[in-house]
CSV table of C-alpha atoms and ligand atoms in Angstrom, one decimal:
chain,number,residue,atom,x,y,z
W,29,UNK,CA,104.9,101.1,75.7
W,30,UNK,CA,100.9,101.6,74.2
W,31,UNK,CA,99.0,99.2,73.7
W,32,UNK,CA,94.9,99.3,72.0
W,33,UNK,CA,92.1,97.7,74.2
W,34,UNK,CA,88.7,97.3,72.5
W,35,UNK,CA,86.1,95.5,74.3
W,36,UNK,CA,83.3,93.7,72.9
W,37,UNK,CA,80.1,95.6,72.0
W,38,UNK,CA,76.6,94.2,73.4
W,39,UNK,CA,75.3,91.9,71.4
W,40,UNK,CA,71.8,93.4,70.2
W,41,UNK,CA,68.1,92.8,71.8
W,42,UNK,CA,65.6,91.0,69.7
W,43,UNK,CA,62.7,91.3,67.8
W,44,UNK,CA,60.5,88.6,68.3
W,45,UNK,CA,57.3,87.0,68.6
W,46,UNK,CA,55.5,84.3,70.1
W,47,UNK,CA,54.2,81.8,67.9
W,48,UNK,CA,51.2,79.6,69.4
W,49,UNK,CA,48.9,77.6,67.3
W,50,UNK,CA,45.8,79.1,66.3
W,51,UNK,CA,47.2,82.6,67.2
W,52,UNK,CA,48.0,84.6,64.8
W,53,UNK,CA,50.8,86.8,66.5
W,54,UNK,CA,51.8,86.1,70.2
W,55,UNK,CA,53.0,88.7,72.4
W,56,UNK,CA,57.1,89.8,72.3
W,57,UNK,CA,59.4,87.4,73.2
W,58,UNK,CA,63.0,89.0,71.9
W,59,UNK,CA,65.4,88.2,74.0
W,60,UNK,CA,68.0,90.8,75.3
W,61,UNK,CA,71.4,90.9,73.8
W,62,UNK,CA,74.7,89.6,75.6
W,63,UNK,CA,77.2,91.6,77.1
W,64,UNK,CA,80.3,92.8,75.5
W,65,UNK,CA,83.6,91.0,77.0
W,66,UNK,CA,86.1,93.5,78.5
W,67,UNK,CA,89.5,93.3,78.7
W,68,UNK,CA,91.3,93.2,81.9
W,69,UNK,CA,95.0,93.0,82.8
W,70,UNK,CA,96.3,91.0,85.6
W,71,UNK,CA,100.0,90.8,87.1
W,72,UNK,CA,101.3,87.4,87.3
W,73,UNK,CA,105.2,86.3,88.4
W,74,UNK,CA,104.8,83.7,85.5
W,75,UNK,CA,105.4,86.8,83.1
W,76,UNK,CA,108.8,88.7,83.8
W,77,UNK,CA,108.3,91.8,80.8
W,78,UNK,CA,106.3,93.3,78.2
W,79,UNK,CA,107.8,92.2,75.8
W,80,UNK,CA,104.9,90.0,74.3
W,81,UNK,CA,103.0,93.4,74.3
W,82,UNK,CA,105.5,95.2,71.6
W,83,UNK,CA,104.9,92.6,69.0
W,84,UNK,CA,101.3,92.8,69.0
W,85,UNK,CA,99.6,96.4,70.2
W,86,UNK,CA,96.2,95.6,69.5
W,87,UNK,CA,93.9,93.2,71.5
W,88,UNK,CA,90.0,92.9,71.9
W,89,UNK,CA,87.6,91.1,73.8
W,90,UNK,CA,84.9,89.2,71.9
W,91,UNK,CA,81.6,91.3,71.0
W,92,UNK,CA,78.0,89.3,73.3
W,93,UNK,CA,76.1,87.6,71.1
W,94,UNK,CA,72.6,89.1,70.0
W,95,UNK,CA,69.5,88.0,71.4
W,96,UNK,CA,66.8,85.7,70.2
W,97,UNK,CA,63.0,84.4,70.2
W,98,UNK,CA,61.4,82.5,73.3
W,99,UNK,CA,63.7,85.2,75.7
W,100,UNK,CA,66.8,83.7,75.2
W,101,UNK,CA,69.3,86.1,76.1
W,102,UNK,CA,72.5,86.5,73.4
W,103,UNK,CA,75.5,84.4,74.8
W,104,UNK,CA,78.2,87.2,76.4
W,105,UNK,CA,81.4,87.7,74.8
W,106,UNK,CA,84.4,86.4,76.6
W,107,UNK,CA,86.6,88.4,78.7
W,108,UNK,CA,90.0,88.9,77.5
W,109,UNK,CA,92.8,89.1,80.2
W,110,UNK,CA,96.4,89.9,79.4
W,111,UNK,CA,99.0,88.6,82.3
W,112,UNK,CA,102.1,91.8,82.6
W,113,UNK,CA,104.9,91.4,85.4
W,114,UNK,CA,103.8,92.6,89.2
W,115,UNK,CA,104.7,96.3,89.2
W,116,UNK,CA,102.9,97.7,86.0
W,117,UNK,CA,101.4,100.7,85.7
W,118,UNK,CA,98.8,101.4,83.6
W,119,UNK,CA,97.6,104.7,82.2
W,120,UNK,CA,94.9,105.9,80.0
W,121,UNK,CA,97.5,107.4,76.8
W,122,UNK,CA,95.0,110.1,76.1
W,123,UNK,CA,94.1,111.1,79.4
W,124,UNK,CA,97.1,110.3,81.4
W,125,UNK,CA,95.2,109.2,83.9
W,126,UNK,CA,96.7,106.1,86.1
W,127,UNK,CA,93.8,103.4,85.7
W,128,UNK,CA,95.9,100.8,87.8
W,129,UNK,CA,99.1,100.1,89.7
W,130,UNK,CA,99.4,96.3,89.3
W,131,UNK,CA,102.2,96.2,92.3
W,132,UNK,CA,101.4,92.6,93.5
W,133,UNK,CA,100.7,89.0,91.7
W,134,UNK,CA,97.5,88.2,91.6
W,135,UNK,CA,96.2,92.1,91.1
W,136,UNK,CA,94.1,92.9,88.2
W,137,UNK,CA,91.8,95.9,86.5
W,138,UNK,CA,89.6,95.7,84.0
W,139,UNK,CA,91.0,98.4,81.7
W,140,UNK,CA,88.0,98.3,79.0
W,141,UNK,CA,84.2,97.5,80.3
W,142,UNK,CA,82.5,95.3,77.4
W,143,UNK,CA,79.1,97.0,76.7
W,144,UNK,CA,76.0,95.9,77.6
W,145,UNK,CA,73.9,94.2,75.7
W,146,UNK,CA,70.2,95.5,73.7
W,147,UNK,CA,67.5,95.3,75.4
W,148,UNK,CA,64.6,93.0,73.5
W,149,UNK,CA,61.3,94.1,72.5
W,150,UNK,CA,59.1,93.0,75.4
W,151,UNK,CA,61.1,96.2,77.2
W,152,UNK,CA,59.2,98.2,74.7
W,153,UNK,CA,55.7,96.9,75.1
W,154,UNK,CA,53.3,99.6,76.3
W,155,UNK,CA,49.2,99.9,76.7
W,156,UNK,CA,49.2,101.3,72.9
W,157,UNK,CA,51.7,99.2,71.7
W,158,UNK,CA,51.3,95.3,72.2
W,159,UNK,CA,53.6,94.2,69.6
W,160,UNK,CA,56.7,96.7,69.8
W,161,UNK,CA,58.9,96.1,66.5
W,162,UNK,CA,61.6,98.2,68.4
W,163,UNK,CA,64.7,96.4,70.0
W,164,UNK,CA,67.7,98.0,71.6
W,165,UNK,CA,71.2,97.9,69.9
W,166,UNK,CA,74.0,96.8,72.0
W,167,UNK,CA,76.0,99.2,73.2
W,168,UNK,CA,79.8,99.7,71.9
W,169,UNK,CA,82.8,98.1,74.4
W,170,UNK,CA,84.9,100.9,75.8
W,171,UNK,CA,88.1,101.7,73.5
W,172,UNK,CA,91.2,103.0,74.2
W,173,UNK,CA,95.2,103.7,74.1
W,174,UNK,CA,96.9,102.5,77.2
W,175,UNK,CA,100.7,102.8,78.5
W,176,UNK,CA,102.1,100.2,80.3
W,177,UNK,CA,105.3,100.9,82.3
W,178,UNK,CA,107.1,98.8,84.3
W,179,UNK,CA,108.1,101.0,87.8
W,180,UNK,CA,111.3,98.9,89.0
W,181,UNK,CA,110.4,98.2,92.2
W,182,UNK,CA,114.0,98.6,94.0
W,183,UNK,CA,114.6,99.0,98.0
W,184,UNK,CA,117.5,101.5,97.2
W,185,UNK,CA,118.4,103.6,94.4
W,186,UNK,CA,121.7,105.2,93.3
W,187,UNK,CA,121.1,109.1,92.6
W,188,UNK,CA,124.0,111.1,91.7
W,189,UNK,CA,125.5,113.4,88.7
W,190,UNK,CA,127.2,111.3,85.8
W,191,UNK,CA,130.9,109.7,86.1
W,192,UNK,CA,130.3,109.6,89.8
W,193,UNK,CA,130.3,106.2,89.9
W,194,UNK,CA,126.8,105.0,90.6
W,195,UNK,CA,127.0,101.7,87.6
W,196,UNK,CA,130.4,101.2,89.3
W,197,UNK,CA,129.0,100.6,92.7
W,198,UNK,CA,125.6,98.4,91.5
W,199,UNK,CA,128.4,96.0,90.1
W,200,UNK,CA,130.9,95.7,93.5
W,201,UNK,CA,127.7,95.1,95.6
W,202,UNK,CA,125.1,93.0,93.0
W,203,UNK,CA,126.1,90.5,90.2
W,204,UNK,CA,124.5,93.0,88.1
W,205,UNK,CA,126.8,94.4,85.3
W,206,UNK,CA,125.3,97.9,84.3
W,207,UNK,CA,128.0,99.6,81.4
W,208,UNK,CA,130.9,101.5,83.2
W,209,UNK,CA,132.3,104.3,81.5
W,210,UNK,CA,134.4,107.6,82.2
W,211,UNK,CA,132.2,109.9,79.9
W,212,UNK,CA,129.1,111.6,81.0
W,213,UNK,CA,125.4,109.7,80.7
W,214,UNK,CA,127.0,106.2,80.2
W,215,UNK,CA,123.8,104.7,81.9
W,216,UNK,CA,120.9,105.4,79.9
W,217,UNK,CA,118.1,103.4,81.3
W,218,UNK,CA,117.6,102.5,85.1
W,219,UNK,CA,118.9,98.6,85.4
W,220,UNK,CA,118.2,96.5,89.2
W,221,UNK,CA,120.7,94.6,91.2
W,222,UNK,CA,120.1,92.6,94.4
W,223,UNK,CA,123.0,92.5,97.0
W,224,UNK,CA,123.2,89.6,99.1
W,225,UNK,CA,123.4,90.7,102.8
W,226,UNK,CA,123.7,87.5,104.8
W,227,UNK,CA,121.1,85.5,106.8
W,228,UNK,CA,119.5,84.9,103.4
W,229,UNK,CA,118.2,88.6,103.0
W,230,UNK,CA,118.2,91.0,99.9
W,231,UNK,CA,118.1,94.4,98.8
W,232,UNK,CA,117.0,95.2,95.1
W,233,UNK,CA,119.3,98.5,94.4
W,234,UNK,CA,118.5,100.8,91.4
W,235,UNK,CA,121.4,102.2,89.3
W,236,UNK,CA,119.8,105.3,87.1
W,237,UNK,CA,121.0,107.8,84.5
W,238,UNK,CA,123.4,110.8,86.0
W,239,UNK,CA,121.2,114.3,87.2
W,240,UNK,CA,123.0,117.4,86.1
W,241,UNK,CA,121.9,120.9,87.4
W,242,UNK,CA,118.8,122.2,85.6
W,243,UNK,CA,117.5,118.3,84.9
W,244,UNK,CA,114.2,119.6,86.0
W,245,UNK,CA,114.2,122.0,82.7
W,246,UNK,CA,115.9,119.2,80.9
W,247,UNK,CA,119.2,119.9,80.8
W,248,UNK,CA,121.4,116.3,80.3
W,249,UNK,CA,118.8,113.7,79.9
W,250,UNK,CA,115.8,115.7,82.3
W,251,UNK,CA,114.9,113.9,85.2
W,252,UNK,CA,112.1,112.1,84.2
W,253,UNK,CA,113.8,108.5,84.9
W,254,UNK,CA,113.1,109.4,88.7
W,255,UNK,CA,110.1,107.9,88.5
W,256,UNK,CA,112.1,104.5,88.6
W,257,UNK,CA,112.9,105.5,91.9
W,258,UNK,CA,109.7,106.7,93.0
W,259,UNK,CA,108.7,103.8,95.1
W,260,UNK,CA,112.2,102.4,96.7
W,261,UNK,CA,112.5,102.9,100.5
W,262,UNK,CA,115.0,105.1,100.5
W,263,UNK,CA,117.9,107.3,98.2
W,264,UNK,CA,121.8,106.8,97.9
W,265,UNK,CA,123.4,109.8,96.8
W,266,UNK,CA,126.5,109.3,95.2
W,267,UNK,CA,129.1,111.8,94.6
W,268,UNK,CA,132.6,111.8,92.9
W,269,UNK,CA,135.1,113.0,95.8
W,270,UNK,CA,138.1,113.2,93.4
W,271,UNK,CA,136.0,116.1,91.4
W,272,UNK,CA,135.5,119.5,91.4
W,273,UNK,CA,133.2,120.6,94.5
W,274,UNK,CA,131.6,117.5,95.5
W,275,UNK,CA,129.3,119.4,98.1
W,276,UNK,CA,127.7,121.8,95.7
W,277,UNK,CA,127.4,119.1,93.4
W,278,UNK,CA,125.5,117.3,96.1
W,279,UNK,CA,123.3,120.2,96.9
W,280,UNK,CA,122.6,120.4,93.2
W,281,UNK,CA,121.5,117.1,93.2
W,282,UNK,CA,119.3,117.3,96.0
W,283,UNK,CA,117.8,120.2,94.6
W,284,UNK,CA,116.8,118.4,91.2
W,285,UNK,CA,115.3,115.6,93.1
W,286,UNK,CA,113.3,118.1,95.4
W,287,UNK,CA,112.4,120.2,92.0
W,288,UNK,CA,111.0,116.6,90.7
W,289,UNK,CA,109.1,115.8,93.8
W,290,UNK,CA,109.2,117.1,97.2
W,291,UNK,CA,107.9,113.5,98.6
W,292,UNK,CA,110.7,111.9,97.1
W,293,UNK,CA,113.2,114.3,98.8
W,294,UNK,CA,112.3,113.5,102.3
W,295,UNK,CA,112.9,109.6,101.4
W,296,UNK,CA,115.2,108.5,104.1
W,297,UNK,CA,118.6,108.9,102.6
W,298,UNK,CA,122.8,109.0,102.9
W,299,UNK,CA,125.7,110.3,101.3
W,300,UNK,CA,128.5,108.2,99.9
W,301,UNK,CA,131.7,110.0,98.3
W,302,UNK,CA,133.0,107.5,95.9
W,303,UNK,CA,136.8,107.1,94.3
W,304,UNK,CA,138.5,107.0,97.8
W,305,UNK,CA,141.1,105.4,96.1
W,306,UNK,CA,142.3,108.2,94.4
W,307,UNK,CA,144.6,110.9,96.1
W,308,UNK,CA,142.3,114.0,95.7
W,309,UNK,CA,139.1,112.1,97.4
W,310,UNK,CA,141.5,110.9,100.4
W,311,UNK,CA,142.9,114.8,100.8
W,312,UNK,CA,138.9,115.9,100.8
W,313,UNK,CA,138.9,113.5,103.8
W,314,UNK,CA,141.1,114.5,105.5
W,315,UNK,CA,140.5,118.2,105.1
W,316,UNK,CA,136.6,118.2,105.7
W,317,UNK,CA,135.0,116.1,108.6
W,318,UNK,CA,131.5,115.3,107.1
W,319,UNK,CA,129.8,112.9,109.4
W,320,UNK,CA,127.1,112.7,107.5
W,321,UNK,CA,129.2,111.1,104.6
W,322,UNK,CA,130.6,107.7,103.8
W,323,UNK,CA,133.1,106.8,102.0
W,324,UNK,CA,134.1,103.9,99.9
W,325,UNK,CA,135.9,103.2,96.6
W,326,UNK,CA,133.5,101.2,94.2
W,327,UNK,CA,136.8,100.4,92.3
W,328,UNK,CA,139.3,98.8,94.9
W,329,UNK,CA,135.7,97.8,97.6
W,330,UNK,CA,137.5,99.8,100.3
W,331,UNK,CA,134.4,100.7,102.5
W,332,UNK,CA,131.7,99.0,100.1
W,333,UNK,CA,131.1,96.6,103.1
W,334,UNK,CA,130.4,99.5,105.5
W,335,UNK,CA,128.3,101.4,102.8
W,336,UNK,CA,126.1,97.9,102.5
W,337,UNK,CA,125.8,97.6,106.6
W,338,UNK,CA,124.2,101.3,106.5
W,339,UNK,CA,122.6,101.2,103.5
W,340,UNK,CA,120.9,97.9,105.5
W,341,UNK,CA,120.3,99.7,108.5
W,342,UNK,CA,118.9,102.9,106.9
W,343,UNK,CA,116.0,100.7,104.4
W,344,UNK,CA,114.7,98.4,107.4
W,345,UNK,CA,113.8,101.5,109.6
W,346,UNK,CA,112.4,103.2,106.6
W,347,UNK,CA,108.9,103.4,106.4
W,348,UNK,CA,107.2,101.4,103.2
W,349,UNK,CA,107.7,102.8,99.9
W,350,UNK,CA,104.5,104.8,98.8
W,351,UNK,CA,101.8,103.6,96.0
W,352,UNK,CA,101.2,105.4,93.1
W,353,UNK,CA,97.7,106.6,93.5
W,354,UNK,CA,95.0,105.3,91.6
W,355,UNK,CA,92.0,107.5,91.2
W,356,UNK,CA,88.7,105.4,91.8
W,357,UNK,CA,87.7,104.0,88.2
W,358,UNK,CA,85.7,106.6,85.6
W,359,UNK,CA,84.0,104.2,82.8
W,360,UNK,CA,83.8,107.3,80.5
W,361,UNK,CA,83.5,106.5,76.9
W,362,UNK,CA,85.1,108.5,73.9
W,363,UNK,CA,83.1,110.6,72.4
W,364,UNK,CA,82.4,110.2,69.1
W,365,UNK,CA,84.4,111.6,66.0
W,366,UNK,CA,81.9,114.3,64.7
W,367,UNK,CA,79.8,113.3,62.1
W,368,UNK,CA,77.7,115.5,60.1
W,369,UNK,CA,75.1,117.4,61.8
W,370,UNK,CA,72.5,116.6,58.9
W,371,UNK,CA,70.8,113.4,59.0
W,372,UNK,CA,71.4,110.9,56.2
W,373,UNK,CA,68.9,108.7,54.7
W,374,UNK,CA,70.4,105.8,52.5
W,375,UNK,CA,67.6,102.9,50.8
W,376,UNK,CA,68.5,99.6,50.9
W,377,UNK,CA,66.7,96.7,49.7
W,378,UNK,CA,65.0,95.8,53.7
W,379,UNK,CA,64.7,99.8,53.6
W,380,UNK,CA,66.0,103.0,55.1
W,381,UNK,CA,68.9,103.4,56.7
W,382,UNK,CA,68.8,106.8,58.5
W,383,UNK,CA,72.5,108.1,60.2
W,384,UNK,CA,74.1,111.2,61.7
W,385,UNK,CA,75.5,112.3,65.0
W,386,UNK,CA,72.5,113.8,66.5
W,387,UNK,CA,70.1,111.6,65.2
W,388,UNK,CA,71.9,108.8,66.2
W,389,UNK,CA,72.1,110.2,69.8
W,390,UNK,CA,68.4,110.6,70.1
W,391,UNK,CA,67.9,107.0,69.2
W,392,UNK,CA,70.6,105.6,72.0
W,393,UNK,CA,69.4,108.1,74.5
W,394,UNK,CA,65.8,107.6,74.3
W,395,UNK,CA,63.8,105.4,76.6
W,396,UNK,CA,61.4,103.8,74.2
W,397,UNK,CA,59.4,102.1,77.3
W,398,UNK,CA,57.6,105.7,78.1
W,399,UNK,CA,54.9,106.7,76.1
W,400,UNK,CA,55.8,110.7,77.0
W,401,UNK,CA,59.3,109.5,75.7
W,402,UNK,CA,58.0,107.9,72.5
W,403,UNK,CA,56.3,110.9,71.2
W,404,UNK,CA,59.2,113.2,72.1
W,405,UNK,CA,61.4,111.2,70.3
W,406,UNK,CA,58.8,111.6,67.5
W,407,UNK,CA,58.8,115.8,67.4
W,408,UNK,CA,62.3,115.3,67.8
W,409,UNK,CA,62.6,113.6,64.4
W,410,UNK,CA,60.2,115.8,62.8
W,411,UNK,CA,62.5,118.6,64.0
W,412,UNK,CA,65.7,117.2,62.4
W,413,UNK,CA,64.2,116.8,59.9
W,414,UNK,CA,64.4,113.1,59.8
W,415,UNK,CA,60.6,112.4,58.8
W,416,UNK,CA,60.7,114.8,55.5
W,417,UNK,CA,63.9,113.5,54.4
W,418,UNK,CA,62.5,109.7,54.9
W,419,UNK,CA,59.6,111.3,52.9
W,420,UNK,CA,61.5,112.8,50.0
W,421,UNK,CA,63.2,109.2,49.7
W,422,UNK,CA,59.6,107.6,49.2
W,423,UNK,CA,59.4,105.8,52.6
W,424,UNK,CA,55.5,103.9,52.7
W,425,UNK,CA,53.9,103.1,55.7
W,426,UNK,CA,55.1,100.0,56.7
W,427,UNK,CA,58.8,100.9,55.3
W,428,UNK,CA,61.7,99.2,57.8
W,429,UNK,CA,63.6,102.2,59.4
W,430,UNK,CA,66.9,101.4,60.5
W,431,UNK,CA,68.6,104.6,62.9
W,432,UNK,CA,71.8,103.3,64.6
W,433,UNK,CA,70.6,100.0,64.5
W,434,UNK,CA,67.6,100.5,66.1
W,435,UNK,CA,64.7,99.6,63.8
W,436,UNK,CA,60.9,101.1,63.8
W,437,UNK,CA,58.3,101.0,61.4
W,438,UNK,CA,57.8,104.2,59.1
W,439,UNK,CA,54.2,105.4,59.6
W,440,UNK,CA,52.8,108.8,58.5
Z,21,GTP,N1,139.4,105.6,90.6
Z,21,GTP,C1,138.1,105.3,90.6
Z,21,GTP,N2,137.3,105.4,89.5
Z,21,GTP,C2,136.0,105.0,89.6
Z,21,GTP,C3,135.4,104.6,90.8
Z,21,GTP,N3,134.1,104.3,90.6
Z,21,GTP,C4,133.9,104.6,89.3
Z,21,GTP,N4,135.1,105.0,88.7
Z,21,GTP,C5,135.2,105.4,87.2
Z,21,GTP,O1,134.4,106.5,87.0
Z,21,GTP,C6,133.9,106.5,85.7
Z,21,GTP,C7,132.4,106.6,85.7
Z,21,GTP,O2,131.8,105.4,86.4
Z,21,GTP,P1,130.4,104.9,86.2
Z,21,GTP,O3,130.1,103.8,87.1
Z,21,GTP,O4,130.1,104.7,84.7
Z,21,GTP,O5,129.6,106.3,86.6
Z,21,GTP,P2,128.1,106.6,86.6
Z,21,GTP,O6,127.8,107.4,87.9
Z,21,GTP,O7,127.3,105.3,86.5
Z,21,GTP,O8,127.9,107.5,85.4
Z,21,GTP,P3,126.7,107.8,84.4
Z,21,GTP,O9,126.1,106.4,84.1
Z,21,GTP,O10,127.2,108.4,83.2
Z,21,GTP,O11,125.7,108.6,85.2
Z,21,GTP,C8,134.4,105.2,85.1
Z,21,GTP,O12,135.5,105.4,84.3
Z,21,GTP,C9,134.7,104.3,86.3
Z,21,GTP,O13,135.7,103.4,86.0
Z,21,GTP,C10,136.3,104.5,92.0
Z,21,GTP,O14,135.9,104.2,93.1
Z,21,GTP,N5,137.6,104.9,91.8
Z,22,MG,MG1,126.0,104.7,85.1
């Protein structure tokens, strides 16, 4: 499922001065802006799906709060943080990059940094300029498209082609009742079931759709719902013994799994040939010694009790299910949509409003504290073409100048 983050932008620095008695104009006192809020998620047992996220996709944390005379700083926005079920995963959409694997309560990422806040205009003060009319927008809060997915988080799980039985045998050993038919691909999405073993202990077990020969290329429904099973201790491969060629259906299935990952093959596993209660599974008995098979009839229970003990066995001398790696965090904002290349100046009744990607760009990337920077920044303009376009449009010395919310004083 996506969801839309958006946390808060920086609230932005001030322009300020002191005021004292008998002095005309103090020095700058603008305080700085707050910071954005970001939005984090956290996993919590209180919540048990994501459901409450498919009602409402978007959420954002509150923009800081912009920042005032006497150095106050702005007030920072609040951090939003959305509760999901222990065992999300979350991905960037765009990127598909796993930003967090939320596999215990109490875990939590921040999934969208708020922005920082402006900085106010004593940063800009300099030995030629006292009384800096320059203050620092905030900057934006990081936006983005996330998918949430819930990895079921199963000890066991049932792997086998279609009709072999799999639902069958999650409802003889779990209260779980997963649809049971005799046509192909019955089970559509992966569904959980906990067997009781005695002595008070549990095993989840995970019943998924059928793998067919050529699942990798996406033949039947693919194989992509192994990822349910990506993180359970170990594999139970199910096969049909009352149909054609059980053991080449086996090795077909094996192969799909190793074609899907190769980590995931070597998971401890075992081999149960289902439907021993019909004649033509009891005559493959009979006729091939497999050790390495068990056998058990999900329908009547014959050997379910037997399959259960080794299942048991074979998932507490497994060693712990992996993780799903989570690269270290990269805050890296989106670029922005293009914009025209041409700077445009618009008048407004406080004065000029000047935008445009590159101009725009200078203005967030320049560090107005440095004097070298400053006058830079100044042949940059010219070169843009910004200060004969604010010229055409009759800008007087003195004239506000506005460039991505960033304001200066228009001087010739
Ligand atoms: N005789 C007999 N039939 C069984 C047994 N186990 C399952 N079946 C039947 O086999 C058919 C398929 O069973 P399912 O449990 O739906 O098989 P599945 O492996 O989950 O199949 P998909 O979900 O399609 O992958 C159904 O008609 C079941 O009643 C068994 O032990 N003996
Ligand atoms: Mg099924």
């Amino acid at each position: 499922m996506r969801i839309r983050v958006r946390a808060g932008s920086g609230g932005r620095g001030a322009v300020s001065f002191r005021r004292e008695p008998y002095v005309p104009r103090g020095g700058p006192d603008g305080g700085d802006g707050g910071r954005g809020g970001s939005v984090l998620l956290f996993a919590t047992p209180a919540v048990a799906s994501l459901a409450a996220y498919t009602r409402r996709p978007e959420w954002r944390a509150q923009d800081g709060r912009p920042g005032a005379g006497a150095r106050k700083t702005g007030r920072a926005g609040a951090d939003l943080r959305l509760a999901v079920p222990a065992g999300t995963v979350v991905t960037d959409d765009e990127t598909g990059a796993v930003l967090a694997d939320l596999d215990v309560p109490g875990a939590e990422a921040t999934v969208a940094a708020g922005g920082e806040g402006g900085r106010g205009n004593p940063h800009f003060r300099s030995s030629v300029n006292q009384a800096p009319q320059v203050a620092e927008p905030g900057r934006r809060g990081q936006e983005r498209w996330l998918r949430l997915e819930l990895k079921l988080i199963a000890d066991v799980g049932l792997v086998g082609p279609p009709n072999a039985g799999k639902s069958s045998l999650l409802r003889s050993i779990s209260a779980a009742t997963p649809k049971v038919a005799d046509y192909p691909f019955t089970t559509l999405s992966p569904e959980l079931g906990v067997a009781e073993l005695g002595g008070g202990r549990r095993l989840v077990v995970a019943d998924i759709p059928g793998l067919i020969e050529g699942a990798a290329k996406g033949a039947g429904l693919g194989h992509r719902f192994l990822r349910h099973v990506e993180r359970t201790r170990a594999l139970v491969f199910v096969v049909d013994g009352a149909g054609p060629d059980p053991w080449a259906i086996l090795d077909a299935v094996r192969r799909e799994v190793g074609a899907y990952s190769a980590d995931l093959a070597r998971r401890p596993s075992l081999v149960v040939i289902n439907k021993l209660d019909l004649p033509e599974t009891r005559a493959l008995r009979a006729k091939v010694g497999r050790p390495d098979a068990l056998w058990c009839s999900a329908l009547t229970g014959e050997g379910v009790p037997e399959l259960l003990a080794s299942i048991d066995e074979m998932v507490a001398a497994a060693p712990p299910p992996p993780r799903v790696e989570v690269p270290p965090p990269v805050h890296r904002l989106r670029p922005r949509r293009a914009a025209a290349e041409q700077p445009l100046v618009e008048r407004h009744p406080w004065g000029f409003l000047v935008s445009g990607e590159a101009v725009e760009r200078l203005v967030t990337r320049t560090r107005f504290d440095s004097e070298a920077a400053v006058q830079r920044f100044q042949v940059a303009l010219d070169r843009l073409g910004v200060s004969s376009a604010l010229e055409d449009a009759g800008a007087e010395p003195g004239d506000t100048v506005r460039i991505a919310e960033m304001e200066f004083e228009y001087r010739l």
